[in-house]
Short mmCIF file of C-alpha atoms and ligand atoms in Angstrom, two decimals:
data_model
loop_
_atom_site.label_atom_id
_atom_site.label_comp_id
_atom_site.label_asym_id
_atom_site.label_seq_id
_atom_site.Cartn_x
_atom_site.Cartn_y
_atom_site.Cartn_z
CA MET A 1 60.01 -28.91 22.95
CA THR A 2 57.09 -29.68 25.29
CA ILE A 3 55.13 -32.84 24.76
CA ALA A 4 51.80 -33.16 26.52
CA PHE A 5 50.95 -36.44 28.19
CA HIS A 6 47.52 -36.38 26.64
CA LYS A 7 45.61 -34.46 23.97
CA SER A 8 41.95 -35.04 23.18
CA PHE A 9 41.31 -35.63 19.51
CA PHE A 10 39.54 -32.69 17.90
CA SER A 11 37.21 -33.60 15.09
CA LYS A 12 37.26 -30.84 12.47
CA GLU A 13 33.65 -31.62 11.71
CA LEU A 14 32.81 -29.86 14.97
CA ASN A 15 33.64 -26.47 13.44
CA GLY A 16 30.37 -24.57 13.20
CA PHE A 17 28.40 -27.69 14.05
CA LEU A 18 27.60 -26.98 17.68
CA GLU A 19 25.85 -23.77 16.67
CA LYS A 20 23.33 -25.82 14.74
CA ILE A 21 22.47 -27.76 17.85
CA PHE A 22 22.01 -24.59 19.85
CA VAL A 23 19.73 -23.22 17.16
CA SER A 24 17.71 -26.46 17.22
CA ASN A 25 16.98 -25.55 20.86
CA ASN A 26 17.31 -29.10 22.06
CA LEU A 27 20.18 -29.30 24.48
CA SER A 28 18.76 -31.67 27.06
CA GLY A 29 19.26 -35.41 27.06
CA ASP A 30 17.99 -38.14 24.74
CA GLY A 31 17.86 -35.94 21.65
CA VAL A 32 18.79 -36.78 18.06
CA TYR A 33 22.50 -37.31 18.71
CA THR A 34 22.03 -39.44 21.80
CA LYS A 35 19.89 -41.75 19.63
CA LYS A 36 22.58 -41.77 16.94
CA ILE A 37 25.16 -42.77 19.55
CA HIS A 38 22.95 -45.56 20.86
CA HIS A 39 22.55 -46.83 17.33
CA PHE A 40 26.28 -46.51 16.64
CA ILE A 41 27.30 -48.46 19.76
CA GLU A 42 24.69 -51.15 19.13
CA LYS A 43 25.67 -51.55 15.49
CA ASN A 44 29.46 -51.17 15.67
CA PHE A 45 30.20 -52.96 18.90
CA LYS A 46 27.32 -55.42 18.52
CA ALA A 47 25.79 -54.39 21.83
CA LYS A 48 22.21 -55.49 22.54
CA LYS A 49 21.13 -52.30 24.28
CA THR A 50 22.95 -49.22 25.44
CA LEU A 51 22.17 -45.96 27.18
CA LEU A 52 24.41 -42.93 27.13
CA THR A 53 25.31 -41.68 30.63
CA THR A 54 27.11 -38.68 32.07
CA SER A 55 30.22 -40.77 32.83
CA CYS A 56 31.48 -44.29 33.30
CA THR A 57 31.20 -43.60 37.02
CA SER A 58 27.45 -43.02 36.63
CA ALA A 59 27.15 -46.10 34.38
CA LEU A 60 28.75 -48.13 37.19
CA GLU A 61 26.43 -46.52 39.76
CA LEU A 62 23.47 -47.38 37.56
CA SER A 63 24.78 -50.95 37.28
CA MET A 64 25.01 -51.34 41.05
CA LEU A 65 21.47 -49.96 41.42
CA LEU A 66 20.26 -52.53 38.87
CA LEU A 67 21.86 -55.35 40.88
CA ASP A 68 19.77 -54.39 43.92
CA LEU A 69 22.77 -54.82 46.20
CA LYS A 70 22.01 -54.99 49.89
CA GLU A 71 24.08 -54.13 52.94
CA GLY A 72 26.66 -56.85 53.47
CA ASP A 73 26.69 -58.06 49.86
CA GLU A 74 30.15 -58.41 48.36
CA VAL A 75 31.47 -57.40 44.95
CA ILE A 76 34.88 -58.52 43.69
CA LEU A 77 37.19 -56.16 41.81
CA PRO A 78 40.92 -55.53 41.42
CA SER A 79 42.70 -53.16 43.79
CA TYR A 80 44.65 -51.89 40.79
CA THR A 81 41.94 -49.66 39.32
CA PHE A 82 40.37 -46.22 39.42
CA VAL A 83 38.19 -45.28 42.41
CA SER A 84 35.07 -45.30 40.24
CA SER A 85 35.12 -49.10 40.05
CA ALA A 86 34.73 -49.24 43.85
CA ASN A 87 32.66 -46.24 44.93
CA PRO A 88 29.38 -47.42 43.33
CA ILE A 89 29.58 -50.57 45.50
CA LEU A 90 29.99 -48.56 48.69
CA LEU A 91 27.17 -46.22 47.69
CA ARG A 92 24.88 -49.28 47.88
CA LYS A 93 26.35 -50.13 51.33
CA ALA A 94 27.85 -53.30 49.87
CA LYS A 95 31.45 -54.34 50.35
CA PRO A 96 34.22 -54.09 47.74
CA VAL A 97 36.44 -57.18 47.92
CA PHE A 98 39.79 -56.64 46.24
CA VAL A 99 41.79 -59.17 44.27
CA GLU A 100 45.33 -59.38 42.89
CA ILE A 101 46.29 -58.75 39.27
CA ASN A 102 48.27 -60.79 36.78
CA ALA A 103 51.80 -59.35 36.51
CA GLN A 104 51.79 -59.51 32.69
CA THR A 105 48.41 -58.07 31.74
CA LEU A 106 47.79 -56.04 34.93
CA ASN A 107 44.25 -57.47 34.85
CA MET A 108 42.41 -59.32 37.64
CA ASP A 109 43.70 -62.80 38.38
CA PRO A 110 40.79 -65.29 38.05
CA GLU A 111 42.44 -67.65 40.58
CA ASP A 112 42.34 -64.93 43.21
CA VAL A 113 38.73 -64.17 42.24
CA ARG A 114 37.89 -67.82 42.90
CA ALA A 115 39.63 -67.63 46.29
CA LYS A 116 37.63 -64.55 47.33
CA ILE A 117 34.14 -65.82 46.47
CA THR A 118 31.91 -66.30 49.54
CA SER A 119 28.20 -66.90 50.10
CA LYS A 120 27.79 -63.09 50.15
CA THR A 121 29.40 -62.47 46.75
CA LYS A 122 26.94 -61.00 44.26
CA ALA A 123 29.07 -59.77 41.38
CA ILE A 124 32.49 -59.48 39.77
CA ILE A 125 33.82 -56.30 38.14
CA PRO A 126 36.57 -57.11 35.64
CA VAL A 127 38.46 -53.94 34.69
CA HIS A 128 40.01 -54.13 31.22
CA TYR A 129 43.25 -52.30 31.89
CA ALA A 130 44.67 -50.21 29.04
CA GLY A 131 42.13 -51.67 26.60
CA VAL A 132 43.56 -55.16 27.07
CA ALA A 133 40.85 -57.68 27.91
CA CYS A 134 40.66 -59.63 31.15
CA ASP A 135 40.67 -63.44 31.02
CA MET A 136 36.92 -63.43 30.40
CA ASP A 137 36.36 -67.17 29.79
CA ASN A 138 37.63 -68.02 33.26
CA ILE A 139 35.79 -65.12 34.87
CA LEU A 140 32.51 -66.08 33.14
CA LYS A 141 32.96 -69.72 34.19
CA LEU A 142 33.27 -68.70 37.84
CA ALA A 143 30.30 -66.36 37.51
CA ALA A 144 28.13 -69.08 35.97
CA PHE A 145 29.11 -71.66 38.59
CA TYR A 146 28.53 -69.35 41.58
CA LYS A 147 25.57 -67.49 39.95
CA LEU A 148 27.25 -64.08 40.05
CA LYS A 149 26.68 -61.09 37.81
CA VAL A 150 29.55 -59.74 35.73
CA ILE A 151 29.82 -55.98 35.22
CA GLU A 152 32.67 -55.01 32.92
CA ASP A 153 34.45 -51.80 33.72
CA ALA A 154 35.33 -51.18 30.08
CA ALA A 155 36.06 -47.48 30.69
CA GLN A 156 39.35 -47.96 28.86
CA GLY A 157 38.08 -50.67 26.52
CA VAL A 158 35.97 -48.93 23.88
CA ASN A 159 36.60 -50.50 20.44
CA ALA A 160 38.80 -53.27 21.88
CA LYS A 161 37.98 -56.98 21.74
CA TYR A 162 38.23 -60.21 23.69
CA LYS A 163 38.32 -62.99 21.06
CA ASP A 164 35.53 -61.96 18.66
CA LYS A 165 33.55 -59.85 21.12
CA TYR A 166 33.83 -56.17 21.89
CA LEU A 167 34.69 -55.32 25.48
CA GLY A 168 31.65 -54.17 27.39
CA THR A 169 29.36 -56.60 25.55
CA ILE A 170 30.54 -59.78 27.31
CA GLY A 171 29.32 -59.51 30.91
CA ASP A 172 25.72 -58.97 32.05
CA LEU A 173 26.44 -55.25 31.99
CA GLY A 174 29.27 -53.18 30.56
CA CYS A 175 30.37 -49.61 31.21
CA TYR A 176 32.23 -47.26 28.85
CA SER A 177 33.91 -43.92 29.51
CA PHE A 178 34.04 -40.99 27.12
CA HIS A 179 36.03 -38.84 29.53
CA GLY A 180 38.49 -36.36 28.03
CA THR A 181 41.44 -38.69 28.70
CA LYS A 182 39.92 -41.73 26.99
CA ASN A 183 40.32 -42.80 23.33
CA TYR A 184 36.90 -41.50 22.26
CA SER A 185 35.72 -38.55 24.26
CA CYS A 186 33.30 -35.70 24.71
CA GLY A 187 34.93 -34.31 27.86
CA GLU A 188 32.67 -36.14 30.30
CA GLY A 189 30.49 -39.04 29.24
CA GLY A 190 29.89 -42.75 29.41
CA SER A 191 27.43 -45.47 28.62
CA ILE A 192 25.94 -48.59 30.08
CA LEU A 193 25.54 -51.71 27.94
CA ILE A 194 22.79 -54.15 28.86
CA ASN A 195 23.83 -57.41 27.32
CA ASN A 196 21.30 -60.02 28.30
CA ASN A 197 17.89 -60.20 26.70
CA ASP A 198 16.20 -59.14 29.90
CA ASP A 199 13.80 -56.47 28.67
CA GLU A 200 12.70 -55.64 32.19
CA LEU A 201 16.27 -54.87 33.19
CA PHE A 202 16.64 -52.49 30.26
CA GLN A 203 13.39 -50.74 31.13
CA ARG A 204 14.51 -50.39 34.74
CA ALA A 205 17.83 -48.92 33.55
CA GLU A 206 15.92 -46.35 31.49
CA ILE A 207 13.82 -45.44 34.50
CA ILE A 208 16.70 -45.11 36.98
CA ARG A 209 18.61 -43.01 34.45
CA GLU A 210 15.61 -40.67 34.10
CA LYS A 211 15.24 -39.76 37.78
CA GLY A 212 13.11 -42.80 38.59
CA THR A 213 10.41 -41.82 36.10
CA ASN A 214 8.96 -43.59 33.07
CA ARG A 215 9.58 -40.54 30.88
CA SER A 216 11.31 -42.62 28.19
CA GLN A 217 8.17 -44.76 27.78
CA PHE A 218 6.07 -41.59 27.69
CA ILE A 219 8.22 -40.12 24.89
CA ARG A 220 7.77 -43.33 22.88
CA GLY A 221 4.02 -43.09 23.43
CA GLN A 222 3.87 -46.30 25.49
CA VAL A 223 2.22 -44.55 28.46
CA ASP A 224 0.00 -41.45 28.36
CA LYS A 225 1.65 -39.57 31.22
CA TYR A 226 4.92 -39.88 32.99
CA THR A 227 5.42 -40.26 36.69
CA TRP A 228 7.66 -41.43 39.50
CA VAL A 229 7.88 -45.24 39.47
CA ASP A 230 11.23 -46.26 41.06
CA ILE A 231 14.36 -44.87 42.69
CA GLY A 232 16.63 -43.04 40.28
CA SER A 233 19.03 -40.28 39.47
CA SER A 234 19.93 -38.08 36.52
CA PHE A 235 22.37 -40.07 34.46
CA LEU A 236 21.65 -38.72 30.97
CA PRO A 237 24.02 -36.24 29.33
CA SER A 238 23.18 -33.21 27.22
CA ASP A 239 22.60 -33.95 23.54
CA LEU A 240 25.36 -31.41 22.90
CA LEU A 241 27.91 -33.85 24.35
CA ALA A 242 26.37 -36.70 22.39
CA ALA A 243 26.93 -34.63 19.24
CA VAL A 244 30.59 -34.08 20.13
CA LEU A 245 31.00 -37.81 20.70
CA TYR A 246 29.19 -38.62 17.47
CA LYS A 247 31.72 -36.58 15.53
CA GLN A 248 34.57 -38.38 17.33
CA PHE A 249 33.17 -41.74 16.32
CA LYS A 250 33.46 -40.64 12.67
CA TYR A 251 37.19 -41.08 13.30
CA LEU A 252 36.90 -44.46 15.05
CA ASP A 253 39.39 -46.22 12.76
CA TYR A 254 41.69 -43.25 12.36
CA ILE A 255 42.10 -42.88 16.13
CA GLN A 256 42.59 -46.65 16.57
CA ASN A 257 45.18 -46.84 13.76
CA ARG A 258 47.19 -43.86 14.95
CA ARG A 259 47.36 -45.28 18.46
CA GLU A 260 48.32 -48.68 17.14
CA SER A 261 51.24 -47.37 15.11
CA ILE A 262 52.53 -45.25 18.01
CA TYR A 263 52.23 -48.27 20.31
CA TYR A 264 54.21 -50.59 18.03
CA ARG A 265 56.85 -47.96 17.33
CA TYR A 266 57.50 -47.72 21.09
CA MET A 267 57.55 -51.51 21.27
CA SER A 268 60.16 -51.98 18.59
CA ALA A 269 62.31 -49.01 19.62
CA LEU A 270 62.39 -49.94 23.32
CA LYS A 271 62.82 -53.70 22.79
CA GLU A 272 66.57 -53.36 23.14
CA LEU A 273 66.16 -51.86 26.62
CA GLU A 274 63.94 -54.77 27.59
CA GLU A 275 66.55 -57.23 26.36
CA ARG A 276 69.11 -55.45 28.52
CA GLU A 277 66.64 -55.89 31.41
CA LEU A 278 66.43 -52.16 32.05
CA LEU A 279 62.66 -52.12 31.71
CA ARG A 280 59.67 -54.30 30.85
CA LEU A 281 57.30 -53.65 27.96
CA PRO A 282 53.52 -54.22 28.04
CA PHE A 283 52.01 -57.51 27.00
CA ILE A 284 48.89 -58.18 24.95
CA PRO A 285 47.64 -61.80 25.07
CA GLU A 286 46.77 -63.41 21.76
CA TYR A 287 43.04 -63.42 22.56
CA CYS A 288 42.93 -59.60 22.67
CA GLN A 289 42.53 -56.87 20.14
CA SER A 290 43.71 -53.84 22.07
CA ASN A 291 42.60 -50.27 21.48
CA TYR A 292 46.04 -49.09 22.66
CA HIS A 293 44.58 -46.83 25.32
CA ILE A 294 47.78 -46.82 27.38
CA PHE A 295 51.43 -47.36 26.59
CA HIS A 296 53.36 -48.12 29.74
CA ILE A 297 56.80 -49.33 30.68
CA LEU A 298 57.76 -51.01 33.94
CA LEU A 299 61.03 -49.90 35.53
CA ASN A 300 63.07 -51.97 37.95
CA GLY A 301 62.10 -49.91 40.98
CA GLU A 302 60.24 -46.89 42.29
CA GLN A 303 63.31 -44.70 42.56
CA GLU A 304 64.31 -45.41 38.97
CA ARG A 305 60.76 -44.75 37.79
CA ASN A 306 60.69 -41.41 39.58
CA MET A 307 64.12 -40.50 38.22
CA LEU A 308 63.10 -41.29 34.64
CA MET A 309 59.91 -39.31 35.08
CA ALA A 310 61.87 -36.29 36.39
CA PHE A 311 64.44 -36.65 33.62
CA LEU A 312 61.77 -36.68 30.91
CA LYS A 313 60.07 -33.73 32.56
CA SER A 314 63.32 -31.77 32.45
CA ARG A 315 63.29 -32.40 28.70
CA GLY A 316 59.71 -31.15 28.40
CA ILE A 317 58.10 -34.59 28.17
CA GLN A 318 55.08 -35.17 30.35
CA THR A 319 54.49 -38.71 31.59
CA ALA A 320 52.20 -40.15 34.25
CA PHE A 321 51.71 -43.08 36.56
CA HIS A 322 48.76 -44.63 38.39
CA TYR A 323 47.11 -46.15 40.40
CA ILE A 324 47.65 -45.78 44.11
CA PRO A 325 46.28 -49.26 44.85
CA LEU A 326 42.80 -48.91 46.30
CA HIS A 327 43.68 -51.22 49.20
CA THR A 328 46.56 -48.97 50.35
CA SER A 329 44.61 -45.71 50.00
CA PRO A 330 43.17 -44.06 53.15
CA MET A 331 39.73 -45.34 52.14
CA GLY A 332 41.07 -48.85 51.51
CA LYS A 333 42.59 -48.87 54.98
CA LYS A 334 39.24 -47.84 56.47
CA LEU A 335 37.85 -50.95 54.77
CA GLY A 336 40.38 -53.05 56.66
CA TYR A 337 43.12 -53.50 54.08
CA ASN A 338 46.83 -53.00 54.62
CA GLU A 339 50.08 -52.44 52.81
CA GLY A 340 51.45 -55.82 51.74
CA ASP A 341 48.03 -57.39 51.02
CA PHE A 342 48.64 -57.48 47.22
CA SER A 343 52.32 -57.53 46.37
CA ILE A 344 52.06 -57.58 42.57
CA THR A 345 49.65 -54.64 42.59
CA GLU A 346 51.93 -52.67 44.90
CA THR A 347 55.06 -53.37 42.84
CA ILE A 348 53.37 -52.45 39.54
CA SER A 349 52.05 -49.24 41.03
CA LYS A 350 55.60 -48.25 42.03
CA CYS A 351 57.34 -49.22 38.78
CA ILE A 352 54.90 -48.15 36.09
CA LEU A 353 55.38 -45.15 33.83
CA ARG A 354 52.91 -44.16 31.10
CA LEU A 355 54.22 -42.48 27.96
CA PRO A 356 52.31 -40.10 25.67
CA ILE A 357 50.09 -41.93 23.16
CA TYR A 358 47.44 -40.06 21.17
CA PRO A 359 46.61 -39.42 17.50
CA ASP A 360 48.21 -35.95 17.41
CA LEU A 361 51.58 -37.14 18.74
CA THR A 362 53.96 -36.50 15.82
CA GLU A 363 56.72 -38.77 14.58
CA ASP A 364 59.34 -36.25 15.66
CA GLU A 365 57.86 -35.96 19.11
CA GLN A 366 57.87 -39.73 19.51
CA SER A 367 61.47 -39.94 18.28
CA TYR A 368 62.44 -37.37 20.91
CA ILE A 369 60.69 -39.37 23.67
CA ILE A 370 62.43 -42.60 22.63
CA GLU A 371 65.79 -40.87 22.32
CA SER A 372 65.36 -39.32 25.76
CA ILE A 373 64.66 -42.70 27.36
CA PHE A 374 67.83 -44.12 25.79
CA CYS A 375 69.70 -41.06 26.97
CA PHE A 376 68.49 -41.66 30.52
CA PHE A 377 69.84 -45.19 30.56
CA SER A 378 73.20 -44.30 29.02
CA GLU A 379 73.89 -41.10 30.93
CA ILE A 380 71.96 -41.17 34.16
CA ILE A 381 71.71 -44.76 35.30
C1 PLP B 401 38.32 -43.47 33.46
C2 PLP B 401 37.90 -44.63 34.25
C3 PLP B 401 36.71 -44.64 34.98
C4 PLP B 401 35.84 -43.44 35.13
O1 PLP B 401 35.37 -42.91 33.96
P1 PLP B 401 34.52 -41.54 34.00
O2 PLP B 401 33.86 -41.51 32.67
O3 PLP B 401 35.53 -40.43 34.19
O4 PLP B 401 33.57 -41.63 35.12
C5 PLP B 401 36.32 -45.81 35.61
N1 PLP B 401 37.10 -46.91 35.56
C6 PLP B 401 38.28 -46.92 34.90
C7 PLP B 401 39.07 -48.19 34.88
C8 PLP B 401 38.72 -45.78 34.24
O5 PLP B 401 39.90 -45.80 33.60
#
């Protein structure tokens, strides 16, 4: 038996459907399906305004452009995240300032955020790890007090909630990913959510996304010709990808429910191993509704983690771990950070193992994974 670490969900409605879009001869951005996605995100996740982008990375780049960051400005984010949370800051010549995570949720620790705020701080980027929300009340309080912008990296947080609000709709701006590895995907895609009522900000986002032109206003008939009005890039995806995503969203609840049941089956099956202190299970605070993007376990050390990973691999089970903390990466070191700067982050990074979790994972496959983990602890360790 081989069990893949990840499989993208294939919506059967896509059969024969893409042909229709080709025939319609409208493959470029902002077509019918992009509009449907905008409407879907605004309606379902109660977002004020959204724009589909080519990735979450580009949504974050667009966000940093909207903040008008200047050289020397600082932006706070966890070290325990994907590179795309940090690169958009550097592209504006501003400085990423890393903070420690909470050992339970693996999300940014608001106390460390407070400690890192200086007169140069302009924004905070909470990253909702695994679809589990950051401690947003405390982060928003700090942001309000120090007049900082909050940009949620909700790449992993689509269809998850903090209290009664969907992730991505809580900060000034929010960014989603529809990458092939995420819960809802079209291969490569993302979106930016503009959550305040600042109409000018939304218009500027439209312009930057459309190569610095006012083409969107032209299409709506608000101006009689379109031209270059600001800096910009090309952040809008093909309508073909929007169509693929639209068909995924038809299965919003199905995908969520499948992931939820796989998640809780792991939880109850592996509980015994946690009680024997052989591993630690993930934790979801009461204020969160997760989307079960990741199921991870934490082993007692790096060697044990690597051994379990190799053992599962020998049985045909693919697993994964992440992240190399940004502060210990070659780039992080160039920024002046060192090993030992964030001990929780470093420990988590060494002990974490992610297990397969996706709608197509069968009951038998999951039984085999669970059985294999038990086998590892009884025979190998
Ligand atoms: C996946 C991911 C990204 C990048 O998403 P893309 O759509 O691939 O650009 C950014 N941040 C986090 C936390 C992610 O998990």
